[in-house]
Short mmCIF file of C-alpha atoms and ligand atoms in Angstrom, two decimals:
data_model
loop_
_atom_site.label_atom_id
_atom_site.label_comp_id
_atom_site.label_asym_id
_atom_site.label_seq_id
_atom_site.Cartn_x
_atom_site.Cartn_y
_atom_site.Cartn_z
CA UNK J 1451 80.05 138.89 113.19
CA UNK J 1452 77.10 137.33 112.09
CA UNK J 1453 78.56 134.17 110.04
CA UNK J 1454 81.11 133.20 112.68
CA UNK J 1455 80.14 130.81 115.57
CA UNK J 1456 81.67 130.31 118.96
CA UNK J 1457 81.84 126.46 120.63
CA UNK J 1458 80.59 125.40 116.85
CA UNK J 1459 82.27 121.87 118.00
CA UNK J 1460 79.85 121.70 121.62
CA UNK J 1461 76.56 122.22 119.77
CA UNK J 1462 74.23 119.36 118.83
CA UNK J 1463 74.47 118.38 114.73
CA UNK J 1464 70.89 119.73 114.86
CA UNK J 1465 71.84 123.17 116.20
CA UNK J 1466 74.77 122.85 113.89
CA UNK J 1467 72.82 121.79 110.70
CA UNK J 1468 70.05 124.41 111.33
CA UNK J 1469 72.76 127.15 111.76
CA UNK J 1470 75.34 126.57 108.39
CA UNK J 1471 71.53 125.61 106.64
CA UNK J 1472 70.34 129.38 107.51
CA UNK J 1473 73.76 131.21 107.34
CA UNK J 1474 74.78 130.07 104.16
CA UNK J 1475 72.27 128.65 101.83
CA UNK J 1476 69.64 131.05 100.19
CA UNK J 1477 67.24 128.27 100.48
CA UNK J 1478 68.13 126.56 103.51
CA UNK J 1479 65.40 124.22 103.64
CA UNK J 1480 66.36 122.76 100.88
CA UNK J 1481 69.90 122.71 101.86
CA UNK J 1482 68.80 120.87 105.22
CA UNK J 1483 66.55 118.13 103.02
CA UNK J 1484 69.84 117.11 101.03
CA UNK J 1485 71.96 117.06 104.45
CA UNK J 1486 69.29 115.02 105.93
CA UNK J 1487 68.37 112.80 103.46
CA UNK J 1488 72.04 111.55 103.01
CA UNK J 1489 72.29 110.45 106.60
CA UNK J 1490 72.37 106.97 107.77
CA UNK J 1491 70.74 105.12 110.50
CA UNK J 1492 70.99 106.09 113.92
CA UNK J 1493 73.43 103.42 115.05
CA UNK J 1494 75.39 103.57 111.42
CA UNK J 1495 75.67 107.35 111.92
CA UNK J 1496 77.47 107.21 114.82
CA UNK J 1497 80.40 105.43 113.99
CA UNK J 1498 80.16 107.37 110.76
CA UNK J 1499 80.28 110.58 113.15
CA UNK J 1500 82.94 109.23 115.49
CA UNK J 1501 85.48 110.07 112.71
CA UNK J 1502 85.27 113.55 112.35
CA UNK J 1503 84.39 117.04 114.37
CA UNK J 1504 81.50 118.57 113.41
CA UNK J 1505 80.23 116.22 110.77
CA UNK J 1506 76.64 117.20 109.78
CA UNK J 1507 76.04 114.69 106.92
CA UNK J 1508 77.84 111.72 104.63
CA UNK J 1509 79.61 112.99 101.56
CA UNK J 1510 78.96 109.18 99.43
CA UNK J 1511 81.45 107.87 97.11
CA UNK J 1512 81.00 105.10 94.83
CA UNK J 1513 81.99 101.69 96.13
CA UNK J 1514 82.74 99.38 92.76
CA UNK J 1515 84.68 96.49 92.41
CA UNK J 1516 87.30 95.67 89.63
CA UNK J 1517 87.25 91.76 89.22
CA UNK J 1518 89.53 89.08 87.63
CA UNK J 1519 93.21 90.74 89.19
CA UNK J 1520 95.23 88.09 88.97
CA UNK J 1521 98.18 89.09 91.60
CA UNK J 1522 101.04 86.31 92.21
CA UNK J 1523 98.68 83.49 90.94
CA UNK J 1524 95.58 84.61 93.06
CA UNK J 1525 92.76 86.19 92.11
CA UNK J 1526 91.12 88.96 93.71
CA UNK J 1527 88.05 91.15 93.09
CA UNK J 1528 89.47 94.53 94.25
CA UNK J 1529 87.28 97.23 95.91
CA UNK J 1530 87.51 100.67 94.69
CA UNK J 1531 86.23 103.85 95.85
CA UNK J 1532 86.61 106.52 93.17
CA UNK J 1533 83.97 109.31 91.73
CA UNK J 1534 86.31 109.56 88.21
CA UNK J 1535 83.84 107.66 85.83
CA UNK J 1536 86.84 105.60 84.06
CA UNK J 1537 89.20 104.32 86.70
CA UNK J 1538 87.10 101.25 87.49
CA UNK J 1539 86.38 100.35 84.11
CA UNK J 1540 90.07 100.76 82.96
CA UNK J 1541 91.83 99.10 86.10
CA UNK J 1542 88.88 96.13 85.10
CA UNK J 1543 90.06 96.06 81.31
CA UNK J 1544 93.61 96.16 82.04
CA UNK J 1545 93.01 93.05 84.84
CA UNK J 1546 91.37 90.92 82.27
CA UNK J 1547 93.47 91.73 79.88
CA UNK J 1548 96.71 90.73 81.91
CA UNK J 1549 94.43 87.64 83.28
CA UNK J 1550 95.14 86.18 80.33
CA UNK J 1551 98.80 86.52 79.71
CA UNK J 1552 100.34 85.23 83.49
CA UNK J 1553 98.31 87.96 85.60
CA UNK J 1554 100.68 90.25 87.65
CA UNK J 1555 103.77 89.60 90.04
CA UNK J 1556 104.94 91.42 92.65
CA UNK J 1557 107.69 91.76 95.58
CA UNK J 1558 107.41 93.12 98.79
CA UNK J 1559 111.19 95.18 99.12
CA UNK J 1560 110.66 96.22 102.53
CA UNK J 1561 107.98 97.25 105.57
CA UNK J 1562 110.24 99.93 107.15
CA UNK J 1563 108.11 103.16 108.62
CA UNK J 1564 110.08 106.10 109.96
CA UNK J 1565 109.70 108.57 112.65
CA UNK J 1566 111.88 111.72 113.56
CA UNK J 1567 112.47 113.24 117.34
CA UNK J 1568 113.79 116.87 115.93
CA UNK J 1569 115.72 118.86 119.01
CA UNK J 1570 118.24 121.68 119.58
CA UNK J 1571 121.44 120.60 121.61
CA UNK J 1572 123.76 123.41 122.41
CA UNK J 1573 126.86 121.38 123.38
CA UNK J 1574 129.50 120.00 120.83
CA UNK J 1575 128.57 117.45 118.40
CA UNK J 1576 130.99 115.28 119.16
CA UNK J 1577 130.23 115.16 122.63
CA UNK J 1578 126.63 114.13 121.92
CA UNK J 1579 127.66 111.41 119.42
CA UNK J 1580 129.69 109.60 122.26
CA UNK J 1581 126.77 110.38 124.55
CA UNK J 1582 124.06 108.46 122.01
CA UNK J 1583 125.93 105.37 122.57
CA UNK J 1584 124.05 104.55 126.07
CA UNK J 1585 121.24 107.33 125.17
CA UNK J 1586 120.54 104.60 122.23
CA UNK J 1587 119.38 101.51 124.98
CA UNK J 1588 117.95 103.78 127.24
CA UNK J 1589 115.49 105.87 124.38
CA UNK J 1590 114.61 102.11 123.90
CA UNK J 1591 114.00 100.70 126.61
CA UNK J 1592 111.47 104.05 127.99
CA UNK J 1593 109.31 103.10 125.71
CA UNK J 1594 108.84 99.38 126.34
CA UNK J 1595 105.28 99.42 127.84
CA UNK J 1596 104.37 101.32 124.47
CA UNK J 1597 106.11 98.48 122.09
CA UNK J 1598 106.08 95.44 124.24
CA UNK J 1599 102.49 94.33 122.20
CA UNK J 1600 104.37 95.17 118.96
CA UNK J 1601 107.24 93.49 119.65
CA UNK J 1602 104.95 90.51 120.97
CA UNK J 1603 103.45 90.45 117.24
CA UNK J 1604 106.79 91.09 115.68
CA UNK J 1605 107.60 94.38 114.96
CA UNK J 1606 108.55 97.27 117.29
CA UNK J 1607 111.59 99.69 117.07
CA UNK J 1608 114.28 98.58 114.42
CA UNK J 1609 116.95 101.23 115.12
CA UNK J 1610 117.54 104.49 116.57
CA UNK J 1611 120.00 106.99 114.52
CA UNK J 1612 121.56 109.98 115.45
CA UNK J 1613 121.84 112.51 112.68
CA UNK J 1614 123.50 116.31 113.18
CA UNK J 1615 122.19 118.89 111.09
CA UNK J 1616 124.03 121.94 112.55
CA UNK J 1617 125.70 122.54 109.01
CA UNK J 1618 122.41 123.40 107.57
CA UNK J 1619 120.29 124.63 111.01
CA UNK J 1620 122.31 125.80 114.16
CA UNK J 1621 122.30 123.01 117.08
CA UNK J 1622 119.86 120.97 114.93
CA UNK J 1623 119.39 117.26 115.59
CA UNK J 1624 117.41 114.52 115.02
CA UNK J 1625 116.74 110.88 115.85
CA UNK J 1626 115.72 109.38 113.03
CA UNK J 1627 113.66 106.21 114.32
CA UNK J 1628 113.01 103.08 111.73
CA UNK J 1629 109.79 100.51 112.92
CA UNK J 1630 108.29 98.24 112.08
CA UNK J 1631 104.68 97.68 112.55
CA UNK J 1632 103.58 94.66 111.25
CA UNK J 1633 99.94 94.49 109.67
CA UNK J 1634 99.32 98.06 111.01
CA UNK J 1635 99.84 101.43 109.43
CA UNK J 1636 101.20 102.13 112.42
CA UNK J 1637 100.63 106.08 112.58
CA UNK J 1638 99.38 106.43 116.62
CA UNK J 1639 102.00 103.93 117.68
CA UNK J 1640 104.88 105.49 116.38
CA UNK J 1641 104.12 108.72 117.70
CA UNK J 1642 103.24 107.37 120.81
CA UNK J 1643 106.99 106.13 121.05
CA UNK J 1644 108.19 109.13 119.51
CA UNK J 1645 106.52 111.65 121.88
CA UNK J 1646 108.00 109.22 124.99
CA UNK J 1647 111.64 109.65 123.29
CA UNK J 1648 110.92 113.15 123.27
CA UNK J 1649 110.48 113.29 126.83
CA UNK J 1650 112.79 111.08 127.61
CA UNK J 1651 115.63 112.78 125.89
CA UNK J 1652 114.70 115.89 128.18
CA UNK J 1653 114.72 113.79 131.21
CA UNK J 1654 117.90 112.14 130.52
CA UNK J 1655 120.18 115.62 129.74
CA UNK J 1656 118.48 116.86 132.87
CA UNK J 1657 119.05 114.34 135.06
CA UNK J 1658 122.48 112.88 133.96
CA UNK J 1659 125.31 113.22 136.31
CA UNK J 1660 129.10 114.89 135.06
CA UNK J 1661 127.17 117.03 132.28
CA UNK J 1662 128.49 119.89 131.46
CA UNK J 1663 125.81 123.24 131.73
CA UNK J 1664 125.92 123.57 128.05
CA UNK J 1665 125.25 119.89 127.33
CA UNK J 1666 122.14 120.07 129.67
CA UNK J 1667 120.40 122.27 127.07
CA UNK J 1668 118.29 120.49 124.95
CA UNK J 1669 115.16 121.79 123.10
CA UNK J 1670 112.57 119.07 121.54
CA UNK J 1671 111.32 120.79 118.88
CA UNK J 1672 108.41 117.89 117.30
CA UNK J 1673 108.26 114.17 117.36
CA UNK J 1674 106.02 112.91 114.31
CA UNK J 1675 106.12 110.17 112.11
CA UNK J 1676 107.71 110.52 108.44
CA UNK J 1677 105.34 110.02 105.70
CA UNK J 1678 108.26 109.45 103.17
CA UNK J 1679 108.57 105.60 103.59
CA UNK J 1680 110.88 105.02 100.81
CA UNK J 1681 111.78 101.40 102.39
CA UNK J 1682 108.00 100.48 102.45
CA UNK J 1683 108.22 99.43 99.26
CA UNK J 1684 106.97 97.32 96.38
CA UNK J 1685 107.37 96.36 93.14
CA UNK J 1686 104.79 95.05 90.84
CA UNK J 1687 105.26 93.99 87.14
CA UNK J 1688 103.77 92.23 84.13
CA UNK J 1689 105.42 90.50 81.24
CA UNK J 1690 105.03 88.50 78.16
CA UNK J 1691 106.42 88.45 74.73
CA UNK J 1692 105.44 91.35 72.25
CA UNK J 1693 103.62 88.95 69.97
CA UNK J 1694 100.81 88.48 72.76
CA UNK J 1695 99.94 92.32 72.40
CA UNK J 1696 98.56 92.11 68.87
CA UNK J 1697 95.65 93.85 69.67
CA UNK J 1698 97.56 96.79 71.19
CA UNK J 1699 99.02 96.94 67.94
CA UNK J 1700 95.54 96.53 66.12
CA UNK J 1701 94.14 99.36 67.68
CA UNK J 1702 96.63 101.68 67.17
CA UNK J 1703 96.93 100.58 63.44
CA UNK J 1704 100.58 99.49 63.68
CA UNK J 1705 102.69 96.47 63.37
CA UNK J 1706 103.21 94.64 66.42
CA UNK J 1707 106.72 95.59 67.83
CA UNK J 1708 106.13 99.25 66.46
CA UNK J 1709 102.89 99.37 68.91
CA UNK J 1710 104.62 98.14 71.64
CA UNK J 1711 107.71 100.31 71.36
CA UNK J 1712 105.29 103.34 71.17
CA UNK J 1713 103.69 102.77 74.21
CA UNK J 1714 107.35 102.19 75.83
CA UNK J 1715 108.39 105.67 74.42
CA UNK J 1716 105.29 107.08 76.52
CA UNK J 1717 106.34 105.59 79.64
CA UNK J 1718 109.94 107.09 78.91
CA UNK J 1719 108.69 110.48 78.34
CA UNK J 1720 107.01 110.70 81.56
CA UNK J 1721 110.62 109.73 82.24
CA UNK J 1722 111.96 112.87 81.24
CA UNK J 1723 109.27 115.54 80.90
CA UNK J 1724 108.17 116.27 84.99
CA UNK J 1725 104.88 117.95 83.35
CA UNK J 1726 103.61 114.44 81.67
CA UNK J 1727 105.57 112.41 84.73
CA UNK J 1728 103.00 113.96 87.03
CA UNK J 1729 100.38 113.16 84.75
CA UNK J 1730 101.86 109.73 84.41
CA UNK J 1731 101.88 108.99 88.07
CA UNK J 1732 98.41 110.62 88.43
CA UNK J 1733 96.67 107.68 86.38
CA UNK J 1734 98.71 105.51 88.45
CA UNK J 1735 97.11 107.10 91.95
CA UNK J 1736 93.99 107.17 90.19
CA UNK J 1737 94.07 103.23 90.67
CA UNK J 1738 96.12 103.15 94.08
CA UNK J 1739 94.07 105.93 95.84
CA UNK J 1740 90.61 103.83 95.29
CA UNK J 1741 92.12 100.71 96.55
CA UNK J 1742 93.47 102.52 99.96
CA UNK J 1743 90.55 104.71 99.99
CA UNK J 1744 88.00 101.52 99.76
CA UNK J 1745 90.27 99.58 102.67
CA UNK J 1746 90.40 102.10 105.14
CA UNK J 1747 93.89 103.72 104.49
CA UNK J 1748 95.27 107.15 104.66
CA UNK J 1749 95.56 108.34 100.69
CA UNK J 1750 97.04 111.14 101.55
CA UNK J 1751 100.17 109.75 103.29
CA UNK J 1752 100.05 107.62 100.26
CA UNK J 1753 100.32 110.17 98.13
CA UNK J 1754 102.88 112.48 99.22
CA UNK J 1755 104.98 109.78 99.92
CA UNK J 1756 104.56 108.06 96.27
CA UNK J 1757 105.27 111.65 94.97
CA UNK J 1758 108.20 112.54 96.57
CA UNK J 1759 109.93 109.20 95.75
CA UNK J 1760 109.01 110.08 91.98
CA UNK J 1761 111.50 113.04 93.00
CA UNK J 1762 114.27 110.51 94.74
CA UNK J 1763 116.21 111.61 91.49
CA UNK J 1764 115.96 115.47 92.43
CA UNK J 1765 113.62 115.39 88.93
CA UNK J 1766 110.11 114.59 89.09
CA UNK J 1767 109.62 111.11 87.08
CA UNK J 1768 107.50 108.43 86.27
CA UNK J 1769 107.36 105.91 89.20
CA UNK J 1770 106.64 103.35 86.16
CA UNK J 1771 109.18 101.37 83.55
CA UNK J 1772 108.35 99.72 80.38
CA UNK J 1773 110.84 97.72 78.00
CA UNK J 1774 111.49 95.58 75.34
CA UNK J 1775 114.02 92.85 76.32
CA UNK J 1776 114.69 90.37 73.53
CA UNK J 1777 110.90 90.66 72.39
CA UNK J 1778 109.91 90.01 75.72
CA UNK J 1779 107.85 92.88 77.26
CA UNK J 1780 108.09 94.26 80.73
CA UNK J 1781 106.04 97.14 82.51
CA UNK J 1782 107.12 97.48 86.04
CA UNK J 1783 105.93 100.06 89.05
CA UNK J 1784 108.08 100.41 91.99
CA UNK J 1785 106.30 102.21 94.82
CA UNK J 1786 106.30 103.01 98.81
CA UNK J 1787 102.78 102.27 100.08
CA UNK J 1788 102.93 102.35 104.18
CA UNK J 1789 99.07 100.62 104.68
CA UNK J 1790 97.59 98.84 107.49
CA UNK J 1791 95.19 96.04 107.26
CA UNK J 1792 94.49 95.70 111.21
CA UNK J 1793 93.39 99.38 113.36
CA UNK J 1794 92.22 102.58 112.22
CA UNK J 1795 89.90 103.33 109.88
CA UNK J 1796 90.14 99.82 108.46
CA UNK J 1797 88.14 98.00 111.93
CA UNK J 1798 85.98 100.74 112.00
CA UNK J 1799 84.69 101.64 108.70
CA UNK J 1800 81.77 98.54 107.84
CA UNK J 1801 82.39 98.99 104.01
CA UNK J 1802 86.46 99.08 104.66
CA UNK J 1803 85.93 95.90 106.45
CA UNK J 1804 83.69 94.81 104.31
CA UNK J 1805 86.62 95.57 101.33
CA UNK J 1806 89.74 94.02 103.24
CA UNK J 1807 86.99 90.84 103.79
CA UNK J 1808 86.28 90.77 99.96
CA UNK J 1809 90.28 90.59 99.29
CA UNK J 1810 90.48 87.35 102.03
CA UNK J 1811 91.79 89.82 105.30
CA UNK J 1812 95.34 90.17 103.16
CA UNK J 1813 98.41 91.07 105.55
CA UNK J 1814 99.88 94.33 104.79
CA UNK J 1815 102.55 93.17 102.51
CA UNK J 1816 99.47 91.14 100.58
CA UNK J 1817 97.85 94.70 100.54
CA UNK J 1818 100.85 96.36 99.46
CA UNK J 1819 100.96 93.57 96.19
CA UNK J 1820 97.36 93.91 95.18
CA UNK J 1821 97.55 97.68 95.97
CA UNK J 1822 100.65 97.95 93.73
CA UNK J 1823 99.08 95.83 90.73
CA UNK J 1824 95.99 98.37 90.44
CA UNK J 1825 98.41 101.22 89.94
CA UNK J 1826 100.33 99.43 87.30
CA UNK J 1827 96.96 98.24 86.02
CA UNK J 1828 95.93 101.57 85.90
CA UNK J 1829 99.02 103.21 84.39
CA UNK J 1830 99.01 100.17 81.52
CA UNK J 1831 94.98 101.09 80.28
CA UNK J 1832 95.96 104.90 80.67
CA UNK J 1833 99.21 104.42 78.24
CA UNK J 1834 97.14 102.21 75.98
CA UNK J 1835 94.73 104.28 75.44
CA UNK J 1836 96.91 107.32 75.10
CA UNK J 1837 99.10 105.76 72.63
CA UNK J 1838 95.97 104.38 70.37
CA UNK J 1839 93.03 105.42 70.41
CA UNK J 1840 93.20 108.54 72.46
CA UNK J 1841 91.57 108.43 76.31
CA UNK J 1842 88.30 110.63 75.36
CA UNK J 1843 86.42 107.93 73.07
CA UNK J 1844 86.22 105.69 76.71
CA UNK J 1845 86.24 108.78 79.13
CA UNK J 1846 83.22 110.57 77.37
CA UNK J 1847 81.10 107.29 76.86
CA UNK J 1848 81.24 106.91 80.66
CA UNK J 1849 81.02 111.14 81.25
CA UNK J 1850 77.60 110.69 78.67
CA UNK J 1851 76.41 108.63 82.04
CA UNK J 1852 77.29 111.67 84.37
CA UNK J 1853 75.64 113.96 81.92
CA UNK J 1854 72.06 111.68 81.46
CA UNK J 1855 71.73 111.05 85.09
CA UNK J 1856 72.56 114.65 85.89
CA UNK J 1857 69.93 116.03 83.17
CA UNK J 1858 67.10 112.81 84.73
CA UNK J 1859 67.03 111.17 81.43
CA UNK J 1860 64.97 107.76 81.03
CA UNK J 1861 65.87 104.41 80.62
CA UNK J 1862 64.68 104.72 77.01
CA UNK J 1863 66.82 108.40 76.48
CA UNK J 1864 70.33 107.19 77.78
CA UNK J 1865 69.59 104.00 75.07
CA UNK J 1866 69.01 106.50 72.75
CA UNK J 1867 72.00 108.85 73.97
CA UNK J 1868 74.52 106.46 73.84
CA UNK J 1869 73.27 105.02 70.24
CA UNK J 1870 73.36 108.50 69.11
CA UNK J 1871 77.04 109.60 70.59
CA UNK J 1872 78.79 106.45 69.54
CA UNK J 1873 81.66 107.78 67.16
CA UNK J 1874 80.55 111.71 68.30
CA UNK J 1875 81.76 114.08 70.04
CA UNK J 1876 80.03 114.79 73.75
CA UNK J 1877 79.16 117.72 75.47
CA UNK J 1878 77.05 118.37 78.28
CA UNK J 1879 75.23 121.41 76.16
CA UNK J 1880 75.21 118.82 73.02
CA UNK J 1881 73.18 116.10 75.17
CA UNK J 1882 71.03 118.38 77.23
CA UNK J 1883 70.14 119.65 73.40
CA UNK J 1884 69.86 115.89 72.01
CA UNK J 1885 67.48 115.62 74.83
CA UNK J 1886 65.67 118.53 74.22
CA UNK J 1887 64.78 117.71 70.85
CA UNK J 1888 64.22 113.73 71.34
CA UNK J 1889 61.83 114.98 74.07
CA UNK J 1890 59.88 117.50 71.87
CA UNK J 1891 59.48 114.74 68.64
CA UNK J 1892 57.94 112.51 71.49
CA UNK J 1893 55.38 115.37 72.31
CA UNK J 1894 54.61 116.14 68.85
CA UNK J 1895 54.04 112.32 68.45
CA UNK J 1896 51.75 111.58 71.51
C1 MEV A 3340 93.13 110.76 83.91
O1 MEV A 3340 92.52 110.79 85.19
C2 MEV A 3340 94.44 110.04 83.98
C3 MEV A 3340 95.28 110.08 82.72
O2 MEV A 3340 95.47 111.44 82.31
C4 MEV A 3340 96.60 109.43 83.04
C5 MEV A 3340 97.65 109.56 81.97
O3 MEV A 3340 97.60 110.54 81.20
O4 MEV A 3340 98.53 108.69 81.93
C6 MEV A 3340 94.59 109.37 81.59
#
């Protein structure tokens, strides 16, 4: 077949870029300009090219920074990688705005990563419950050369726990494994202990005199890490008394408290309605994915783990809370982040380094924090908006940017753009029109 390829991953990027360029692009010398011209130098390419199989060029991203986050009385200019034109400006608004009335606070509630062994055992259950007793120290102790440096640097294996699932799966176990891993994400090292534990478990039921035949049957089925981390967790929150959010009330046209209350009925929708909760919690990842994306981390563990403790309920919610308490009020996220600041991505990547360097080289937990106080910046701007003045008015004024730059408008036509949008709706058929006609009175003029 003419557009498959065999050893795609053995040939040279060359080979590989002249190949997809010729297969799949009418124009593929044009195709092959655009791959080449977004390549780095030689020595920056490679590390860039370490990452992946068959990378061929460098898909960029923005790298901005939201300043003035004022996180548990320090201040940080956060790095954010994001292509949606609002997220910086918003998570920068809501930081400045919060700046001003105590910044934001947060707690660390736990660092606790988990990993599963899942196996088949065919004997009773009962039999392998007072057989984990001893299994426990030695599962442990096999993988000591794997955790001693861990342990060394304070973390390691926290507990091993035995859990039967043969109600719900025939001879279905699992060790459920909790770590800790200290300023790393942790992902190779616990499945480096997991896999020995896997083996291990083997070994022992093989080797392990007065068994009976039955009880000599076991079956690993996977070791892996769990990306549901629901004990990796943090809580951020701001506060301050409903008379210091006049202008939330201003913009929305309302009386103070009414303003305020508004924006707390939002956040309890998204409390009970799963289609605006996911929504909800998407302007909250729109802040928290940047932040892990721009240090290194893995957004997708991120992710699926912040979304399926929205779900710890069984109902899909809003990982945020806002109230009034006495006049007083509070807007709170709670939220699992498992992120490293030490290994992976985040030694390797220069502009991750560069990112964790521009925060002061936080610890993990200090991550967590800052990460945490994006999101709920985030969430905050997103509600405001919603419950004033609508989110299009700031969306569309940065989208008019997207739309000049895409159509190659001048200095002098995105001045003229943006005075002539203010208070209008935009479109990209509306500008390239605006355009159009700004550019044909210039002709007629010259
Ligand atoms: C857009 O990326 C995010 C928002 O839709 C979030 C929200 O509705 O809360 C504005």
């Amino acid at each position: 077949m003419e557009k498959t390829a065999k050893g795609f991953s053995k040939w040279s990027k060359a080979e590989k870029i002249e190949w997809v360029t010729r297969h799949f692009f009418s124009d593929p010398e044009r195709a092959k300009k655009i791959l080449t011209d977004w390549q780095r130098s030689e020595a920056e390419q490679k590390i860039l090219d370490g990452f992946t199989e068959n990378a061929i060029s460098n898909y960029t991203l923005p790298f901005s920074v939201a300043p003035n986050f004022l996180v548990n009385g320090k201040v940080y200019a956060v790095p954010m990688v994001t292509e949606e034109s609002s997220v910086v400006a918003a998570a920068s608004s809501a930081a400045r705005f919060w700046l001003e009335r105590g910044g934001f606070h947060t707690e660390v509630l736990g660092t606790v990563k988990l990993g599963q062994v899942h196996f088949r055992w065919y004997g009773r259950p009962e039999r392998l419950q007072a057989l984990f007793g001893c299994l426990k120290e030695r599962l442990r102790c096999c993988c000591e050369d794997i955790t001693a440096n861990m342990q060394r640097r304070g973390g390691g294996i926290r507990d091993i726990e035995l859990l039967n699932f043969t109600h719900l799966e025939p001879h279905y176990y699992q060790l459920l494994v909790s770590f800790e891993t200290c300023d790393s994400m942790g992902a190779n090292f616990i499945n480096s202990v997991l896999e020995r534990m896997g083996d291990h478990l083997e070994y022992v039921f093989e080797t392990e005199p007065g068994l009976a035949d039955d009880e000599r049957d076991v079956e690993v089925v996977m070791c892996i890490l769990s990306n549901f981390t629901p004990n990796c967790l943090v809580r951020a929150w701001v506060e301050c008394p409903v008379s210091e959010l006049e202008d939330l009330a201003q913009t929305a046209g309302l009386p103070g408290a009414a303003a305020v209350e508004r924006f707390c009925m939002a956040v309890r929708i998204a409390h009970l309605d799963p289609y605006r909760a996911v929504t909800h919690n998407k302007g909250i990842f729109n802040g928290i994915d940047a932040v892990v994306m721009a240090t290194g981390n893995d957004f997708r563990a991120v992710e699926a783990c912040g979304h399926a403790y929205a779900c710890r309920s069984s109902q899909y919610r809003s990982l945020s809370h806002a109230r009034i308490d006495n006049g007083h009020f509070c807007f709170e996220l709670k939220i699992p982040l498992a992120v490293g600041t030490v290994g992976g991505l985040t030694g390797l990547h220069p502009l991750a380094r560069l990112a964790l360097e521009m925060l002061g080289n936080p610890s993990a937990s200090e991550l967590m924090s800052i990460i945490a106080a994006v999101g709920l910046a985030q969430n905050f701007a997103a509600v405001r908006s919603l419950v004033t003045t609508g989110i299009q008015d700031g969306h569309m004024r940065m989208h008019l940017n997207n739309i000049l730059q895409h159509l190659g408008a001048s200095e002098a036509e995105g001045a003229a753009a943006r005075e002539h949008f203010k208070g209008r709706t935009v479109s990209f058929s509306q500008v390239r029109t605006f355009l159009e006609q700004r550019r044909a009175a210039v002709q007629s003029n010259v």
